[in-house]
Amino acid sequence: PLSTVSMPRVVLWLGAPASGKGSYSKAVGEALRRTVGLAPKRITTSDVIKAELKSPDVNPELKRCIEAQIHVPTELFVPALQKQLSLAEDVVFLDGFPRSQEQVEHLRSFAGEASRISLAGAVHLDIPRDWALAKFTGRLVCPNCDHSYNDARVEDGDVVWAADLPEDPKCGGCDGFPSKLIRRDPDSAVFASRFDEYLAKEAAVPGLLESVTSVQHVRVVGGYPETGPHVATAVGQ
C-alpha cells in the first residue's frame, strides 16, 4: 500500500485528453493527505522540462531542443525524469509518461530497487469520446482568479449528465460570476485532432504497461461524484 513507503513510489496517470488526469490526481492526493498523511507530489512532463532547464547541469542537447521548439527525444527526457523522481520523498503522481512503447521500455529499465524508484501502479482513465469532447469544450476559467470550472452536458442514451457550476465562485469574491467566465477550448476541431493523435500514439500504452506494473482501468462516465470513488479505489490497489 502507498501508506508504507520506503522509497519514492510512482503512480502513473494515463488517459485521453479531458479524461481528468489532473483533476482526479489532485483530488485523490488531497484525500491521501487527510486520511494517511501522505503528500503526493504531482509531476507532469512539462514540470520535468522546466526543472531541467533551471538545473545548473542542464543537458545542453535537451536545452537546444527546447530553444529550437522541437520534440525532446525520449533518450534525453528520461534522465531528466529520473532526476526529478529521485528527489521525491514518498509518493509521486506522474502525468504524461509513458506515451509510447519506447517510453514503456525505458520505464521498465529504470524503475526498481537499483534506481531507488518503485512503481506503485498505473491508473488508466478510460473516457468515451463524446464524454471527453463535452468536458473539453465545457472548460471555463475565471479571468480574475484563474480558478477553473466546467459546464459540460452529455446525453448518452438514457443517461443525461451535466456538470453543475457552483452557486458561488471558488475564490469567494469574484464579481460577475458566472457570466464573466471564459471558455478555454471552444473549438471541437482542436479536440478531435488531439483525441485522434492520442488514439494513434498512446491508446495502446495501458495494455503495454501491464507487463511492467499493475494497471487499474477506470471508466470515466460522469463527474467526480460518480467516478471519484472508483479512481480512489484504483489508486489504493
Tab-separated table of C-alpha atoms in Angstrom:
chain	number	residue	atom	x	y	z
A	1	PRO	CA	0.000	0.000	0.000
A	2	LEU	CA	1.018	3.597	-0.552
A	3	SER	CA	0.989	4.269	3.177
A	4	THR	CA	4.107	2.086	3.642
A	5	VAL	CA	6.769	3.887	1.653
A	6	SER	CA	10.496	3.106	1.841
A	7	MET	CA	11.448	4.793	-1.441
A	8	PRO	CA	9.760	7.132	-3.907
A	9	ARG	CA	6.751	5.261	-5.269
A	10	VAL	CA	5.297	6.350	-8.576
A	11	VAL	CA	1.660	6.168	-9.643
A	12	LEU	CA	1.251	6.654	-13.389
A	13	TRP	CA	-1.820	8.518	-14.635
A	14	LEU	CA	-2.934	7.555	-18.135
A	15	GLY	CA	-5.819	8.678	-20.296
A	16	ALA	CA	-7.052	10.635	-23.277
A	17	PRO	CA	-7.360	14.432	-23.406
A	18	ALA	CA	-10.077	15.646	-20.999
A	19	SER	CA	-10.202	12.312	-19.164
A	20	GLY	CA	-9.496	14.159	-15.915
A	21	LYS	CA	-5.946	13.076	-15.052
A	22	GLY	CA	-5.134	16.414	-13.438
A	23	SER	CA	-8.425	16.811	-11.580
A	24	TYR	CA	-8.636	13.251	-10.273
A	25	SER	CA	-4.970	13.039	-9.251
A	26	LYS	CA	-5.330	16.309	-7.335
A	27	ALA	CA	-8.494	15.137	-5.571
A	28	VAL	CA	-7.032	11.745	-4.652
A	29	GLY	CA	-3.850	13.431	-3.435
A	30	GLU	CA	-5.864	15.655	-1.116
A	31	ALA	CA	-7.737	12.607	0.193
A	32	LEU	CA	-4.454	10.808	0.928
A	33	ARG	CA	-3.228	13.820	2.884
A	34	ARG	CA	-6.356	13.755	5.051
A	35	THR	CA	-6.557	10.013	5.604
A	36	VAL	CA	-2.999	8.638	5.806
A	37	GLY	CA	-0.834	11.737	5.987
A	38	LEU	CA	0.823	11.279	2.593
A	39	ALA	CA	1.530	14.274	0.382
A	40	PRO	CA	1.833	13.000	-3.196
A	41	LYS	CA	3.868	15.194	-5.499
A	42	ARG	CA	2.233	15.592	-8.905
A	43	ILE	CA	4.705	15.810	-11.781
A	44	THR	CA	3.900	16.420	-15.436
A	45	THR	CA	6.266	16.136	-18.387
A	46	SER	CA	6.346	19.933	-18.655
A	47	ASP	CA	7.354	20.133	-14.971
A	48	VAL	CA	10.315	17.852	-15.727
A	49	ILE	CA	11.451	20.023	-18.640
A	50	LYS	CA	11.118	23.246	-16.644
A	51	ALA	CA	13.100	21.820	-13.737
A	52	GLU	CA	15.848	20.561	-16.052
A	53	LEU	CA	16.190	23.948	-17.733
A	54	LYS	CA	16.715	25.553	-14.312
A	55	SER	CA	19.309	22.968	-13.306
A	56	PRO	CA	22.973	24.084	-13.213
A	57	ASP	CA	23.911	20.855	-15.020
A	58	VAL	CA	21.169	21.025	-17.654
A	59	ASN	CA	21.677	18.707	-20.593
A	60	PRO	CA	22.778	21.015	-23.443
A	61	GLU	CA	21.107	18.840	-26.080
A	62	LEU	CA	17.785	18.991	-24.247
A	63	LYS	CA	18.134	22.747	-23.871
A	64	ARG	CA	18.834	23.054	-27.594
A	65	CYS	CA	15.637	21.151	-28.414
A	66	ILE	CA	13.544	23.429	-26.227
A	67	GLU	CA	15.112	26.595	-27.613
A	68	ALA	CA	14.526	25.336	-31.159
A	69	GLN	CA	10.962	24.325	-30.205
A	70	ILE	CA	11.430	20.770	-31.419
A	71	HIS	CA	10.470	17.454	-29.833
A	72	VAL	CA	12.681	16.273	-26.961
A	73	PRO	CA	13.778	12.690	-27.740
A	74	THR	CA	12.967	10.068	-25.137
A	75	GLU	CA	16.656	9.324	-24.518
A	76	LEU	CA	17.143	12.959	-23.444
A	77	PHE	CA	13.928	13.239	-21.462
A	78	VAL	CA	14.286	10.063	-19.390
A	79	PRO	CA	17.445	11.116	-17.457
A	80	ALA	CA	15.737	14.408	-16.573
A	81	LEU	CA	12.669	12.484	-15.393
A	82	GLN	CA	14.785	10.109	-13.300
A	83	LYS	CA	16.449	13.099	-11.668
A	84	GLN	CA	13.103	14.601	-10.619
A	85	LEU	CA	11.706	11.284	-9.392
A	86	SER	CA	14.802	10.655	-7.279
A	87	LEU	CA	14.201	13.941	-5.443
A	88	ALA	CA	10.747	12.846	-4.265
A	89	GLU	CA	10.348	11.795	-0.636
A	90	ASP	CA	7.347	9.483	-0.792
A	91	VAL	CA	4.649	9.237	-3.474
A	92	VAL	CA	4.694	10.761	-6.959
A	93	PHE	CA	1.710	11.083	-9.283
A	94	LEU	CA	3.257	11.129	-12.772
A	95	ASP	CA	1.082	12.553	-15.549
A	96	GLY	CA	2.159	12.297	-19.202
A	97	PHE	CA	4.643	9.424	-19.179
A	98	PRO	CA	4.892	6.907	-20.751
A	99	ARG	CA	3.234	7.782	-24.059
A	100	SER	CA	4.729	5.184	-26.393
A	101	GLN	CA	6.113	1.643	-26.486
A	102	GLU	CA	9.628	3.102	-26.477
A	103	GLN	CA	8.888	5.013	-23.269
A	104	VAL	CA	7.343	1.923	-21.666
A	105	GLU	CA	10.611	0.072	-22.264
A	106	HIS	CA	12.614	2.923	-20.748
A	107	LEU	CA	10.319	2.838	-17.723
A	108	ARG	CA	10.813	-0.905	-17.410
A	109	SER	CA	14.573	-0.472	-17.387
A	110	PHE	CA	14.921	2.300	-14.804
A	111	ALA	CA	12.179	1.557	-12.240
A	112	GLY	CA	13.111	-0.721	-9.375
A	113	GLU	CA	15.354	-1.178	-6.382
A	114	ALA	CA	18.555	-0.316	-8.214
A	115	SER	CA	17.262	3.127	-9.134
A	116	ARG	CA	15.572	3.810	-5.784
A	117	ILE	CA	12.297	4.295	-7.627
A	118	SER	CA	9.376	1.919	-7.260
A	119	LEU	CA	6.296	1.737	-9.456
A	120	ALA	CA	3.165	1.589	-7.321
A	121	GLY	CA	0.969	1.026	-10.375
A	122	ALA	CA	-0.977	2.916	-13.017
A	123	VAL	CA	-4.464	4.380	-13.211
A	124	HIS	CA	-5.974	4.408	-16.691
A	125	LEU	CA	-8.914	6.794	-17.034
A	126	ASP	CA	-10.950	5.330	-19.880
A	127	ILE	CA	-13.332	8.013	-21.167
A	128	PRO	CA	-15.713	7.705	-24.138
A	129	ARG	CA	-15.005	10.164	-26.945
A	130	ASP	CA	-18.305	12.054	-26.641
A	131	TRP	CA	-17.856	12.488	-22.892
A	132	ALA	CA	-14.309	13.743	-23.408
A	133	LEU	CA	-15.495	16.201	-26.078
A	134	ALA	CA	-18.151	17.618	-23.759
A	135	LYS	CA	-15.667	18.065	-20.927
A	136	PHE	CA	-13.013	19.541	-23.230
A	137	THR	CA	-15.293	22.181	-24.740
A	138	GLY	CA	-17.002	22.757	-21.379
A	139	ARG	CA	-13.862	24.043	-19.670
A	140	LEU	CA	-14.249	27.533	-18.213
A	141	VAL	CA	-11.775	29.761	-16.409
A	142	CYS	CA	-12.211	32.897	-14.333
A	143	PRO	CA	-10.178	35.780	-15.824
A	144	ASN	CA	-9.693	37.284	-12.358
A	145	CYS	CA	-8.546	34.420	-10.131
A	146	ASP	CA	-7.779	31.689	-12.713
A	147	HIS	CA	-9.984	29.098	-10.999
A	148	SER	CA	-11.372	26.504	-13.403
A	149	TYR	CA	-14.959	25.364	-13.925
A	150	ASN	CA	-16.903	23.191	-16.360
A	151	ASP	CA	-20.433	23.322	-17.774
A	152	ALA	CA	-20.285	20.082	-19.791
A	153	ARG	CA	-23.521	18.286	-20.645
A	154	VAL	CA	-23.745	14.774	-22.084
A	155	GLU	CA	-26.742	12.838	-23.367
A	156	ASP	CA	-25.750	9.186	-23.674
A	157	GLY	CA	-28.808	7.088	-24.389
A	158	ASP	CA	-30.970	7.234	-21.289
A	159	VAL	CA	-28.172	8.880	-19.308
A	160	VAL	CA	-28.132	12.657	-19.105
A	161	TRP	CA	-25.280	14.174	-17.142
A	162	ALA	CA	-24.366	17.803	-16.565
A	163	ALA	CA	-21.500	19.363	-14.659
A	164	ASP	CA	-23.022	21.674	-12.090
A	165	LEU	CA	-21.497	25.120	-11.777
A	166	PRO	CA	-21.275	26.128	-8.111
A	167	GLU	CA	-23.573	28.883	-6.934
A	168	ASP	CA	-20.623	30.933	-5.700
A	169	PRO	CA	-17.110	31.432	-7.121
A	170	LYS	CA	-14.415	29.110	-5.751
A	171	CYS	CA	-12.290	32.066	-4.660
A	172	GLY	CA	-15.224	33.515	-2.761
A	173	GLY	CA	-15.077	37.006	-4.170
A	174	CYS	CA	-15.004	37.489	-7.957
A	175	ASP	CA	-17.640	39.811	-9.361
A	176	GLY	CA	-19.760	38.833	-12.333
A	177	PHE	CA	-19.788	35.099	-11.600
A	178	PRO	CA	-20.529	33.068	-13.667
A	179	SER	CA	-21.244	35.429	-16.588
A	180	LYS	CA	-17.620	36.570	-16.916
A	181	LEU	CA	-16.120	33.068	-17.114
A	182	ILE	CA	-14.116	32.461	-20.295
A	183	ARG	CA	-14.390	29.260	-22.316
A	184	ARG	CA	-10.884	27.819	-22.636
A	185	ASP	CA	-11.296	25.392	-25.554
A	186	PRO	CA	-14.357	26.243	-27.668
A	187	ASP	CA	-13.120	24.590	-30.871
A	188	SER	CA	-14.222	20.948	-31.181
A	189	ALA	CA	-11.833	20.526	-34.145
A	190	VAL	CA	-8.881	21.068	-31.791
A	191	PHE	CA	-10.227	18.330	-29.546
A	192	ALA	CA	-10.741	15.968	-32.497
A	193	SER	CA	-7.126	16.422	-33.576
A	194	ARG	CA	-5.768	15.804	-30.083
A	195	PHE	CA	-8.008	12.794	-29.454
A	196	ASP	CA	-7.124	11.193	-32.798
A	197	GLU	CA	-3.438	11.722	-32.045
A	198	TYR	CA	-3.935	10.044	-28.670
A	199	LEU	CA	-5.636	7.056	-30.303
A	200	ALA	CA	-2.825	6.714	-32.826
A	201	LYS	CA	0.113	7.110	-30.436
A	202	GLU	CA	-0.930	6.445	-26.840
A	203	ALA	CA	-4.056	4.290	-26.629
A	204	ALA	CA	-2.021	1.060	-26.559
A	205	VAL	CA	0.163	2.180	-23.640
A	206	PRO	CA	-2.077	0.888	-20.779
A	207	GLY	CA	-2.002	-2.597	-22.275
A	208	LEU	CA	1.755	-2.483	-22.794
A	209	LEU	CA	2.261	-1.382	-19.196
A	210	GLU	CA	0.524	-4.444	-17.807
A	211	SER	CA	3.768	-6.378	-18.258
A	212	VAL	CA	5.599	-3.751	-16.180
A	213	THR	CA	3.231	-2.865	-13.331
A	214	SER	CA	-0.380	-3.246	-12.249
A	215	VAL	CA	-2.824	-1.148	-14.274
A	216	GLN	CA	-6.245	-0.235	-12.901
A	217	HIS	CA	-8.783	0.720	-15.574
A	218	VAL	CA	-11.500	3.167	-14.529
A	219	ARG	CA	-14.385	4.044	-16.838
A	220	VAL	CA	-14.984	7.800	-16.670
A	221	VAL	CA	-18.694	8.440	-17.067
A	222	GLY	CA	-19.882	11.466	-15.141
A	223	GLY	CA	-18.023	13.806	-12.844
A	224	TYR	CA	-16.141	13.347	-9.590
A	225	PRO	CA	-19.186	12.234	-7.542
A	226	GLU	CA	-19.765	9.366	-9.970
A	227	THR	CA	-16.185	8.409	-10.863
A	228	GLY	CA	-14.038	9.719	-7.998
A	229	PRO	CA	-14.642	6.815	-5.582
A	230	HIS	CA	-13.626	4.305	-8.269
A	231	VAL	CA	-10.447	6.299	-9.002
A	232	ALA	CA	-9.579	6.442	-5.283
A	233	THR	CA	-10.056	2.666	-5.022
A	234	ALA	CA	-7.843	2.125	-8.064
A	235	VAL	CA	-5.027	4.175	-6.516
A	236	GLY	CA	-5.329	2.210	-3.286
A	237	GLN	CA	-4.851	-1.058	-5.154
